[in-house]
GROMACS .gro file of C-alpha atoms in nm:
model
  185
    1PHE     CA    1   0.011  -1.518   1.920
    2ALA     CA    2  -0.195  -1.699   2.112
    3GLY     CA    3  -0.492  -1.555   1.968
    4ASN     CA    4  -0.406  -1.551   1.583
    5GLY     CA    5  -0.084  -1.768   1.581
    6PHE     CA    6   0.109  -1.546   1.371
    7VAL     CA    7   0.506  -1.600   1.347
    8TYR     CA    8   0.712  -1.319   1.194
    9LEU     CA    9   1.036  -1.429   0.994
   10TYR     CA   10   1.313  -1.246   0.826
   11TYR     CA   11   1.482  -1.495   0.583
   12THR     CA   12   1.704  -1.509   0.293
   13ASN     CA   13   1.532  -1.625  -0.056
   14ASP     CA   14   1.688  -1.730  -0.339
   15ARG     CA   15   1.524  -1.551  -0.653
   16ALA     CA   16   1.646  -1.685  -0.973
   17GLY     CA   17   2.016  -1.775  -0.832
   18THR     CA   18   2.010  -1.420  -0.643
   19CYS     CA   19   2.004  -1.387  -0.280
   20GLU     CA   20   1.735  -1.145  -0.141
   21ASN     CA   21   1.591  -1.123   0.184
   22ARG     CA   22   1.197  -1.116   0.281
   23VAL     CA   23   0.971  -1.032   0.559
   24SER     CA   24   0.681  -1.275   0.631
   25ARG     CA   25   0.412  -1.346   0.838
   26PHE     CA   26   0.301  -1.712   0.886
   27THR     CA   27   0.027  -1.883   1.069
   28MET     CA   28   0.107  -2.174   1.329
   29SER     CA   29  -0.123  -2.423   1.403
   30GLY     CA   30  -0.058  -2.649   1.699
   31ASN     CA   31   0.335  -2.715   1.678
   32THR     CA   32   0.332  -2.662   1.291
   33ILE     CA   33   0.372  -2.348   1.072
   34ASN     CA   34   0.187  -2.392   0.741
   35PRO     CA   35   0.424  -2.267   0.466
   36ALA     CA   36   0.111  -2.220   0.252
   37SER     CA   37   0.002  -1.940   0.514
   38GLU     CA   38   0.284  -1.714   0.428
   39LEU     CA   39   0.191  -1.324   0.393
   40VAL     CA   40   0.499  -1.173   0.226
   41LEU     CA   41   0.515  -0.818   0.397
   42VAL     CA   42   0.835  -0.680   0.241
   43ASP     CA   43   1.015  -0.855  -0.033
   44ARG     CA   44   1.339  -0.858  -0.271
   45ILE     CA   45   1.561  -0.642  -0.031
   46PRO     CA   46   1.887  -0.676  -0.222
   47SER     CA   47   2.142  -0.872  -0.092
   48PRO     CA   48   2.407  -0.900  -0.368
   49SER     CA   49   2.674  -1.049  -0.184
   50GLY     CA   50   2.483  -1.284   0.062
   51THR     CA   51   2.638  -1.101   0.369
   52HIS     CA   52   2.534  -0.803   0.574
   53ASN     CA   53   2.155  -0.912   0.575
   54GLY     CA   54   2.087  -0.756   0.945
   55GLY     CA   55   1.731  -0.958   1.019
   56ASP     CA   56   1.644  -0.873   1.341
   57LEU     CA   57   1.280  -0.781   1.397
   58ARG     CA   58   1.043  -0.713   1.671
   59PHE     CA   59   0.717  -0.507   1.785
   60GLY     CA   60   0.743  -0.164   1.925
   61LYS     CA   61   0.545  -0.045   2.194
   62ASP     CA   62   0.333   0.119   1.939
   63GLY     CA   63   0.217  -0.185   1.809
   64TYR     CA   64   0.438  -0.156   1.451
   65LEU     CA   65   0.716  -0.401   1.363
   66TYR     CA   66   1.050  -0.270   1.330
   67VAL     CA   67   1.303  -0.446   1.090
   68SER     CA   68   1.678  -0.412   1.071
   69VAL     CA   69   1.818  -0.453   0.751
   70GLY     CA   70   2.192  -0.455   0.652
   71ASP     CA   71   2.372  -0.310   0.306
   72GLY     CA   72   2.418  -0.646   0.144
   73GLY     CA   73   2.803  -0.615   0.173
   74CYS     CA   74   2.825  -0.500  -0.220
   75ASP     CA   75   2.648  -0.238  -0.373
   76TYR     CA   76   2.302  -0.356  -0.538
   77ARG     CA   77   2.327  -0.124  -0.809
   78GLY     CA   78   2.746  -0.223  -0.874
   79ASP     CA   79   2.854   0.166  -0.866
   80SER     CA   80   3.050   0.160  -0.553
   81GLY     CA   81   3.165  -0.175  -0.485
   82CYS     CA   82   3.185  -0.387  -0.156
   83GLY     CA   83   3.277  -0.331   0.186
   84GLY     CA   84   3.394  -0.008   0.338
   85SER     CA   85   3.316   0.107  -0.042
   86ASN     CA   86   2.953   0.021  -0.062
   87ASP     CA   87   2.763   0.335  -0.018
   88ALA     CA   88   2.382   0.169  -0.086
   89ALA     CA   89   2.311   0.211   0.271
   90ARG     CA   90   2.244   0.566   0.171
   91ASP     CA   91   2.014   0.536  -0.132
   92GLN     CA   92   1.710   0.632   0.041
   93ASN     CA   93   1.511   0.439  -0.246
   94ALA     CA   94   1.638   0.109  -0.153
   95LEU     CA   95   1.576  -0.103   0.166
   96VAL     CA   96   1.945  -0.170   0.244
   97GLY     CA   97   2.117  -0.018   0.553
   98LYS     CA   98   1.781   0.057   0.732
   99ILE     CA   99   1.555   0.010   1.035
  100LEU     CA  100   1.204  -0.031   0.866
  101ARG     CA  101   0.871   0.024   1.032
  102ILE     CA  102   0.557  -0.121   0.932
  103THR     CA  103   0.231  -0.261   1.033
  104SER     CA  104   0.160  -0.607   1.125
  105THR     CA  105   0.010  -0.675   0.749
  106GLY     CA  106   0.312  -0.485   0.559
  107GLY     CA  107   0.144  -0.126   0.547
  108ILE     CA  108   0.282   0.227   0.620
  109PRO     CA  109   0.236   0.364   0.954
  110PRO     CA  110   0.094   0.690   0.936
  111THR     CA  111   0.358   0.836   1.123
  112ASN     CA  112   0.660   0.712   0.941
  113PRO     CA  113   0.907   0.978   0.857
  114PHE     CA  114   0.873   1.003   0.489
  115GLN     CA  115   0.544   1.016   0.342
  116GLY     CA  116   0.355   1.230   0.066
  117THR     CA  117   0.573   1.365  -0.262
  118GLY     CA  118   0.881   1.190  -0.350
  119THR     CA  119   0.813   0.920  -0.145
  120VAL     CA  120   0.704   0.564  -0.235
  121ARG     CA  121   0.639   0.197  -0.128
  122CYS     CA  122   0.945  -0.024  -0.155
  123ASN     CA  123   0.779  -0.335  -0.051
  124THR     CA  124   0.946  -0.486  -0.326
  125GLY     CA  125   1.295  -0.379  -0.249
  126THR     CA  126   1.350  -0.052  -0.421
  127GLY     CA  127   1.204   0.243  -0.580
  128PRO     CA  128   1.276   0.478  -0.833
  129ALA     CA  129   1.596   0.697  -0.813
  130GLY     CA  130   1.551   1.014  -0.615
  131SER     CA  131   1.234   0.871  -0.417
  132LYS     CA  132   1.250   0.811  -0.045
  133CYS     CA  133   1.114   0.459   0.071
  134GLN     CA  134   0.808   0.507   0.302
  135GLU     CA  135   0.910   0.200   0.501
  136THR     CA  136   1.238   0.352   0.584
  137PHE     CA  137   1.242   0.467   0.969
  138ALA     CA  138   1.601   0.496   1.020
  139TRP     CA  139   1.902   0.477   0.714
  140GLY     CA  140   2.263   0.489   0.681
  141LEU     CA  141   2.385   0.156   0.856
  142ARG     CA  142   2.600  -0.116   0.773
  143ASN     CA  143   2.471  -0.418   0.925
  144PRO     CA  144   2.228  -0.372   1.248
  145PHE     CA  145   2.239  -0.753   1.304
  146ARG     CA  146   2.054  -0.698   1.663
  147PHE     CA  147   1.818  -0.393   1.858
  148ALA     CA  148   1.626  -0.402   2.119
  149PHE     CA  149   1.371  -0.181   2.305
  150ARG     CA  150   1.461  -0.015   2.629
  151PRO     CA  151   1.214  -0.194   2.849
  152GLY     CA  152   0.931   0.042   2.931
  153THR     CA  153   1.034   0.274   2.689
  154ASN     CA  154   1.010   0.363   2.327
  155GLU     CA  155   1.413   0.403   2.280
  156LEU     CA  156   1.546   0.191   2.024
  157TRP     CA  157   1.927   0.052   2.051
  158LEU     CA  158   2.095  -0.113   1.776
  159GLY     CA  159   2.419  -0.279   1.713
  160ASP     CA  160   2.577  -0.200   1.389
  161VAL     CA  161   2.876  -0.419   1.260
  162GLY     CA  162   3.153  -0.172   1.181
  163TYR     CA  163   3.419  -0.235   0.911
  164ASN     CA  164   3.775  -0.327   1.018
  165THR     CA  165   3.754  -0.045   1.267
  166TRP     CA  166   3.486  -0.045   1.520
  167GLU     CA  167   3.144  -0.177   1.617
  168GLU     CA  168   2.872   0.090   1.672
  169ILE     CA  169   2.581   0.127   1.926
  170ASP     CA  170   2.314   0.370   1.803
  171ARG     CA  171   2.015   0.490   1.992
  172ILE     CA  172   1.688   0.622   1.868
  173PRO     CA  173   1.557   0.807   2.188
  174ASN     CA  174   1.206   0.796   2.063
  175ALA     CA  175   1.062   0.545   1.828
  176ASN     CA  176   0.735   0.727   1.793
  177ASP     CA  177   0.905   1.022   1.670
  178ALA     CA  178   0.870   1.085   1.289
  179THR     CA  179   1.203   1.201   1.240
  180ALA     CA  180   1.395   0.966   1.044
  181GLU     CA  181   1.758   0.938   1.185
  182ASN     CA  182   2.065   0.906   0.943
  183PHE     CA  183   2.369   0.705   1.104
  184GLY     CA  184   2.591   0.825   0.811
  185TRP     CA  185   2.755   0.478   0.676
   0.00000   0.00000   0.00000
């Protein structure tokens, strides 16, 4: 930050009356962030009910930006419902119910789990049915609102809000591992 003034934000954007989430980088000069400096890294992450947004972000020891995204409260496709019926976190072609891992400019790290045939960039929220988003690092989460790296390690710990029954703490032992974790929501 001291050298470049970059500030990373996860926020909800109103796009034609629909809530969508966005990850952007801004540049701060002095005590002011210049809105015109926005570089959108990931956009149009569905949030049909305006809840379960997740929204934590931080850099890992590997230099990549990790972002937690909730399931949006209701299925973005409208085919499974809301609350406990919402199965959108299992859709591998959508950036909902996931931990994303991207570069500081929004690119895909070469060690991300989903690369090659059958994968696509989903930096506009979703990809074609049957594809897997290259930004995905872990999936099957309801509302991973906070996460942290265990100090001095690559262990990622996250808090996922349950549905009227329990709260969940999940652990990814090695965030440098290219194996995608499915947490099953």
